[in-house]
Amino acid sequence: MHLNRTDIHSLEVPNEFDATGSFDVRLVNHGEALHVHLHLDDSLSSVASLDATNHHVRAETDRLVRITVDGDGPVRGKLKVVTGYGAETRYIDIYIPEGGTKNEPVIVDDELSKPQPKSATESEPGLEDLSAGPILAAGGFTVLIAGLITLVLTESLLLTAVAVLAVTILLGLLSVAVRSS
């Protein structure tokens, strides 16, 4: 359908259309933005439907509107096309023959239903994949740093030993938790 090609709100539509299933109405706007109202008469509404009846078509653009045929013919009806809030109205005779819902089937390959294995780069290591070695090394380094900071700040050997012992116990508990999971 051509909109605004010869004059503002002008409509150029075919007189008739035979549909063998769901189809798209292409609204080609040659001018300023406008609203188009589409309406299926009672006969067509018994086998077909529109998601929306009012459509805004921006200036100098195209827009596709889907008409879904979900019933069986034979049905003959009219598609009403209105622009300019009633300024222009046209009717298209639509014919849907018997067996009018013969849409192409979608064929899905059986391979798509089987789970695909993940490659080594796609899987991330879990907590159970970690060994205790790196954790203990990081813990030992932390104990060393904590001990040095405590020694410098307090100049107390007893306090440093207590801090090192507390951190060691915490790291041991962490190591046991990692191994048991």
PDB file of C-alpha atoms in Angstrom:
ATOM      1  CA  MET A   1       0.000   0.000   0.000  1.00  0.00           C
ATOM      2  CA  HIS A   2       1.318   3.426  -0.891  1.00  0.00           C
ATOM      3  CA  LEU A   3       0.598   6.334   1.438  1.00  0.00           C
ATOM      4  CA  ASN A   4       0.977  10.071   0.717  1.00  0.00           C
ATOM      5  CA  ARG A   5       2.295   9.415  -2.806  1.00  0.00           C
ATOM      6  CA  THR A   6      -0.065  11.697  -4.743  1.00  0.00           C
ATOM      7  CA  ASP A   7      -1.445  13.907  -1.979  1.00  0.00           C
ATOM      8  CA  ILE A   8      -1.554  14.171   1.806  1.00  0.00           C
ATOM      9  CA  HIS A   9      -3.334  11.105   3.283  1.00  0.00           C
ATOM     10  CA  SER A  10      -3.667   9.563  -0.188  1.00  0.00           C
ATOM     11  CA  LEU A  11      -4.057   5.793  -0.390  1.00  0.00           C
ATOM     12  CA  GLU A  12      -3.136   3.470  -3.214  1.00  0.00           C
ATOM     13  CA  VAL A  13      -4.162  -0.121  -2.505  1.00  0.00           C
ATOM     14  CA  PRO A  14      -4.821  -3.201  -4.633  1.00  0.00           C
ATOM     15  CA  ASN A  15      -8.448  -4.047  -5.361  1.00  0.00           C
ATOM     16  CA  GLU A  16      -8.112  -7.657  -4.249  1.00  0.00           C
ATOM     17  CA  PHE A  17      -5.698 -10.136  -2.727  1.00  0.00           C
ATOM     18  CA  ASP A  18      -5.691 -13.935  -2.447  1.00  0.00           C
ATOM     19  CA  ALA A  19      -4.051 -15.221   0.742  1.00  0.00           C
ATOM     20  CA  THR A  20      -2.856 -18.802   1.175  1.00  0.00           C
ATOM     21  CA  GLY A  21      -1.837 -18.232   4.790  1.00  0.00           C
ATOM     22  CA  SER A  22      -0.654 -15.441   7.054  1.00  0.00           C
ATOM     23  CA  PHE A  23       0.658 -12.388   5.236  1.00  0.00           C
ATOM     24  CA  ASP A  24       2.185  -8.953   5.723  1.00  0.00           C
ATOM     25  CA  VAL A  25       0.689  -5.649   4.659  1.00  0.00           C
ATOM     26  CA  ARG A  26       3.488  -3.298   3.619  1.00  0.00           C
ATOM     27  CA  LEU A  27       2.720   0.357   4.304  1.00  0.00           C
ATOM     28  CA  VAL A  28       5.031   2.537   2.170  1.00  0.00           C
ATOM     29  CA  ASN A  29       4.900   6.183   3.238  1.00  0.00           C
ATOM     30  CA  HIS A  30       6.073   8.681   0.598  1.00  0.00           C
ATOM     31  CA  GLY A  31       5.387  11.791   2.679  1.00  0.00           C
ATOM     32  CA  GLU A  32       4.800  13.083   6.189  1.00  0.00           C
ATOM     33  CA  ALA A  33       4.137  10.830   9.161  1.00  0.00           C
ATOM     34  CA  LEU A  34       0.584   9.578   9.532  1.00  0.00           C
ATOM     35  CA  HIS A  35      -1.639   7.021  11.233  1.00  0.00           C
ATOM     36  CA  VAL A  36      -3.188   4.125   9.352  1.00  0.00           C
ATOM     37  CA  HIS A  37      -6.165   2.191  10.679  1.00  0.00           C
ATOM     38  CA  LEU A  38      -6.661  -1.395   9.459  1.00  0.00           C
ATOM     39  CA  HIS A  39      -9.860  -3.343  10.083  1.00  0.00           C
ATOM     40  CA  LEU A  40     -10.928  -6.874   9.116  1.00  0.00           C
ATOM     41  CA  ASP A  41     -14.632  -7.279   8.454  1.00  0.00           C
ATOM     42  CA  ASP A  42     -16.642  -9.989  10.238  1.00  0.00           C
ATOM     43  CA  SER A  43     -15.959 -12.647   7.575  1.00  0.00           C
ATOM     44  CA  LEU A  44     -12.195 -12.185   7.683  1.00  0.00           C
ATOM     45  CA  SER A  45     -12.148 -11.850  11.477  1.00  0.00           C
ATOM     46  CA  SER A  46     -13.500 -15.389  11.721  1.00  0.00           C
ATOM     47  CA  VAL A  47     -10.241 -16.808  10.295  1.00  0.00           C
ATOM     48  CA  ALA A  48      -7.676 -13.983  10.579  1.00  0.00           C
ATOM     49  CA  SER A  49      -6.465 -11.442  13.119  1.00  0.00           C
ATOM     50  CA  LEU A  50      -4.369  -8.308  13.542  1.00  0.00           C
ATOM     51  CA  ASP A  51      -2.170  -7.655  16.580  1.00  0.00           C
ATOM     52  CA  ALA A  52      -3.104  -3.960  16.445  1.00  0.00           C
ATOM     53  CA  THR A  53      -5.432  -1.899  14.292  1.00  0.00           C
ATOM     54  CA  ASN A  54      -3.825   1.548  14.504  1.00  0.00           C
ATOM     55  CA  HIS A  55      -0.317   2.017  13.100  1.00  0.00           C
ATOM     56  CA  HIS A  56       1.895   5.076  13.069  1.00  0.00           C
ATOM     57  CA  VAL A  57       4.050   5.244   9.947  1.00  0.00           C
ATOM     58  CA  ARG A  58       6.942   7.699  10.175  1.00  0.00           C
ATOM     59  CA  ALA A  59       7.775  10.032   7.301  1.00  0.00           C
ATOM     60  CA  GLU A  60       9.433   8.430   4.289  1.00  0.00           C
ATOM     61  CA  THR A  61       9.496   4.927   5.824  1.00  0.00           C
ATOM     62  CA  ASP A  62       7.976   1.486   5.345  1.00  0.00           C
ATOM     63  CA  ARG A  63       6.151  -0.565   7.937  1.00  0.00           C
ATOM     64  CA  LEU A  64       5.029  -4.188   7.851  1.00  0.00           C
ATOM     65  CA  VAL A  65       1.805  -5.215   9.568  1.00  0.00           C
ATOM     66  CA  ARG A  66       1.210  -8.951  10.046  1.00  0.00           C
ATOM     67  CA  ILE A  67      -2.203 -10.450   9.400  1.00  0.00           C
ATOM     68  CA  THR A  68      -2.306 -13.911  10.934  1.00  0.00           C
ATOM     69  CA  VAL A  69      -4.545 -16.463   9.263  1.00  0.00           C
ATOM     70  CA  ASP A  70      -5.329 -19.156  11.810  1.00  0.00           C
ATOM     71  CA  GLY A  71      -8.626 -20.493  10.501  1.00  0.00           C
ATOM     72  CA  ASP A  72      -9.724 -22.361   7.402  1.00  0.00           C
ATOM     73  CA  GLY A  73     -11.483 -21.019   4.325  1.00  0.00           C
ATOM     74  CA  PRO A  74     -13.018 -20.558   1.972  1.00  0.00           C
ATOM     75  CA  VAL A  75     -13.647 -17.021   3.205  1.00  0.00           C
ATOM     76  CA  ARG A  76     -14.127 -13.820   1.263  1.00  0.00           C
ATOM     77  CA  GLY A  77     -14.037 -10.515   3.139  1.00  0.00           C
ATOM     78  CA  LYS A  78     -12.777  -6.964   3.154  1.00  0.00           C
ATOM     79  CA  LEU A  79      -9.754  -5.272   4.698  1.00  0.00           C
ATOM     80  CA  LYS A  80     -10.599  -1.649   5.461  1.00  0.00           C
ATOM     81  CA  VAL A  81      -7.720   0.858   5.241  1.00  0.00           C
ATOM     82  CA  VAL A  82      -8.193   4.371   6.670  1.00  0.00           C
ATOM     83  CA  THR A  83      -5.812   7.354   6.833  1.00  0.00           C
ATOM     84  CA  GLY A  84      -6.192  10.901   8.075  1.00  0.00           C
ATOM     85  CA  TYR A  85      -8.629   9.821  10.797  1.00  0.00           C
ATOM     86  CA  GLY A  86     -11.263   9.022   8.184  1.00  0.00           C
ATOM     87  CA  ALA A  87     -10.183  11.474   5.487  1.00  0.00           C
ATOM     88  CA  GLU A  88      -9.391   8.599   3.088  1.00  0.00           C
ATOM     89  CA  THR A  89     -10.866   5.089   3.152  1.00  0.00           C
ATOM     90  CA  ARG A  90     -10.254   2.141   0.819  1.00  0.00           C
ATOM     91  CA  TYR A  91     -11.344  -1.504   0.860  1.00  0.00           C
ATOM     92  CA  ILE A  92      -9.406  -4.538  -0.366  1.00  0.00           C
ATOM     93  CA  ASP A  93     -11.248  -7.766  -1.196  1.00  0.00           C
ATOM     94  CA  ILE A  94      -9.391 -10.617   0.502  1.00  0.00           C
ATOM     95  CA  TYR A  95      -9.991 -14.242  -0.438  1.00  0.00           C
ATOM     96  CA  ILE A  96      -8.721 -17.128   1.711  1.00  0.00           C
ATOM     97  CA  PRO A  97      -9.303 -20.464  -0.063  1.00  0.00           C
ATOM     98  CA  GLU A  98     -10.103 -23.764   1.606  1.00  0.00           C
ATOM     99  CA  GLY A  99      -7.026 -24.952   3.465  1.00  0.00           C
ATOM    100  CA  GLY A 100      -5.898 -21.315   3.627  1.00  0.00           C
ATOM    101  CA  THR A 101      -3.484 -21.898   6.505  1.00  0.00           C
ATOM    102  CA  LYS A 102      -0.895 -23.796   4.484  1.00  0.00           C
ATOM    103  CA  ASN A 103       2.139 -22.126   5.971  1.00  0.00           C
ATOM    104  CA  GLU A 104       5.513 -23.749   5.430  1.00  0.00           C
ATOM    105  CA  PRO A 105       6.445 -26.050   8.327  1.00  0.00           C
ATOM    106  CA  VAL A 106       9.577 -25.330  10.319  1.00  0.00           C
ATOM    107  CA  ILE A 107      11.900 -28.323  10.242  1.00  0.00           C
ATOM    108  CA  VAL A 108      14.212 -28.660  13.242  1.00  0.00           C
ATOM    109  CA  ASP A 109      17.215 -30.944  12.980  1.00  0.00           C
ATOM    110  CA  ASP A 110      17.286 -33.675  15.673  1.00  0.00           C
ATOM    111  CA  GLU A 111      20.888 -32.722  16.510  1.00  0.00           C
ATOM    112  CA  LEU A 112      19.638 -29.451  18.045  1.00  0.00           C
ATOM    113  CA  SER A 113      17.776 -31.367  20.757  1.00  0.00           C
ATOM    114  CA  LYS A 114      20.955 -33.001  22.078  1.00  0.00           C
ATOM    115  CA  PRO A 115      23.061 -31.150  24.673  1.00  0.00           C
ATOM    116  CA  GLN A 116      26.283 -29.804  23.249  1.00  0.00           C
ATOM    117  CA  PRO A 117      29.488 -30.490  25.210  1.00  0.00           C
ATOM    118  CA  LYS A 118      31.241 -27.457  26.650  1.00  0.00           C
ATOM    119  CA  SER A 119      34.776 -26.841  25.570  1.00  0.00           C
ATOM    120  CA  ALA A 120      37.540 -26.453  28.152  1.00  0.00           C
ATOM    121  CA  THR A 121      37.614 -22.685  27.588  1.00  0.00           C
ATOM    122  CA  GLU A 122      33.890 -22.327  28.334  1.00  0.00           C
ATOM    123  CA  SER A 123      33.911 -24.024  31.729  1.00  0.00           C
ATOM    124  CA  GLU A 124      35.144 -22.047  34.701  1.00  0.00           C
ATOM    125  CA  PRO A 125      36.949 -23.749  37.564  1.00  0.00           C
ATOM    126  CA  GLY A 126      34.852 -24.264  40.664  1.00  0.00           C
ATOM    127  CA  LEU A 127      36.017 -24.043  44.247  1.00  0.00           C
ATOM    128  CA  GLU A 128      36.582 -27.801  44.297  1.00  0.00           C
ATOM    129  CA  ASP A 129      39.098 -27.498  41.421  1.00  0.00           C
ATOM    130  CA  LEU A 130      41.405 -25.343  43.526  1.00  0.00           C
ATOM    131  CA  SER A 131      44.222 -27.078  45.379  1.00  0.00           C
ATOM    132  CA  ALA A 132      45.222 -26.096  48.897  1.00  0.00           C
ATOM    133  CA  GLY A 133      48.773 -25.209  47.807  1.00  0.00           C
ATOM    134  CA  PRO A 134      48.063 -21.718  46.433  1.00  0.00           C
ATOM    135  CA  ILE A 135      45.737 -20.976  49.350  1.00  0.00           C
ATOM    136  CA  LEU A 136      48.378 -21.978  51.909  1.00  0.00           C
ATOM    137  CA  ALA A 137      51.051 -19.988  50.052  1.00  0.00           C
ATOM    138  CA  ALA A 138      48.841 -16.898  50.084  1.00  0.00           C
ATOM    139  CA  GLY A 139      48.075 -17.541  53.747  1.00  0.00           C
ATOM    140  CA  GLY A 140      51.760 -17.884  54.613  1.00  0.00           C
ATOM    141  CA  PHE A 141      52.520 -14.606  52.895  1.00  0.00           C
ATOM    142  CA  THR A 142      49.631 -12.957  54.776  1.00  0.00           C
ATOM    143  CA  VAL A 143      50.941 -14.323  58.098  1.00  0.00           C
ATOM    144  CA  LEU A 144      54.419 -12.971  57.341  1.00  0.00           C
ATOM    145  CA  ILE A 145      53.096  -9.504  56.476  1.00  0.00           C
ATOM    146  CA  ALA A 146      50.767  -9.443  59.522  1.00  0.00           C
ATOM    147  CA  GLY A 147      53.639 -10.453  61.789  1.00  0.00           C
ATOM    148  CA  LEU A 148      55.975  -7.787  60.410  1.00  0.00           C
ATOM    149  CA  ILE A 149      53.329  -5.054  60.713  1.00  0.00           C
ATOM    150  CA  THR A 150      52.520  -6.077  64.283  1.00  0.00           C
ATOM    151  CA  LEU A 151      56.208  -6.209  65.218  1.00  0.00           C
ATOM    152  CA  VAL A 152      56.870  -2.762  63.769  1.00  0.00           C
ATOM    153  CA  LEU A 153      53.805  -1.153  65.356  1.00  0.00           C
ATOM    154  CA  THR A 154      53.995  -2.698  68.805  1.00  0.00           C
ATOM    155  CA  GLU A 155      57.586  -3.847  69.136  1.00  0.00           C
ATOM    156  CA  SER A 156      56.193  -6.751  71.143  1.00  0.00           C
ATOM    157  CA  LEU A 157      57.323 -10.252  70.294  1.00  0.00           C
ATOM    158  CA  LEU A 158      54.479 -11.830  72.268  1.00  0.00           C
ATOM    159  CA  LEU A 159      51.800  -9.865  70.372  1.00  0.00           C
ATOM    160  CA  THR A 160      53.427 -10.773  67.040  1.00  0.00           C
ATOM    161  CA  ALA A 161      53.393 -14.465  67.915  1.00  0.00           C
ATOM    162  CA  VAL A 162      49.688 -14.319  68.881  1.00  0.00           C
ATOM    163  CA  ALA A 163      48.812 -12.572  65.583  1.00  0.00           C
ATOM    164  CA  VAL A 164      50.746 -15.149  63.545  1.00  0.00           C
ATOM    165  CA  LEU A 165      49.092 -18.020  65.448  1.00  0.00           C
ATOM    166  CA  ALA A 166      45.562 -16.583  64.886  1.00  0.00           C
ATOM    167  CA  VAL A 167      46.119 -16.137  61.152  1.00  0.00           C
ATOM    168  CA  THR A 168      47.591 -19.661  60.872  1.00  0.00           C
ATOM    169  CA  ILE A 169      44.531 -21.171  62.609  1.00  0.00           C
ATOM    170  CA  LEU A 170      42.185 -19.277  60.266  1.00  0.00           C
ATOM    171  CA  LEU A 171      44.109 -20.479  57.211  1.00  0.00           C
ATOM    172  CA  GLY A 172      44.062 -24.044  58.486  1.00  0.00           C
ATOM    173  CA  LEU A 173      40.289 -23.916  58.925  1.00  0.00           C
ATOM    174  CA  LEU A 174      39.942 -22.484  55.385  1.00  0.00           C
ATOM    175  CA  SER A 175      42.114 -25.273  53.993  1.00  0.00           C
ATOM    176  CA  VAL A 176      40.010 -27.954  55.708  1.00  0.00           C
ATOM    177  CA  ALA A 177      36.801 -26.366  54.395  1.00  0.00           C
ATOM    178  CA  VAL A 178      38.149 -26.306  50.830  1.00  0.00           C
ATOM    179  CA  ARG A 179      39.253 -29.959  50.948  1.00  0.00           C
ATOM    180  CA  SER A 180      35.970 -31.209  52.383  1.00  0.00           C
ATOM    181  CA  SER A 181      33.803 -29.514  49.738  1.00  0.00           C
TER     182      SER A 181
END
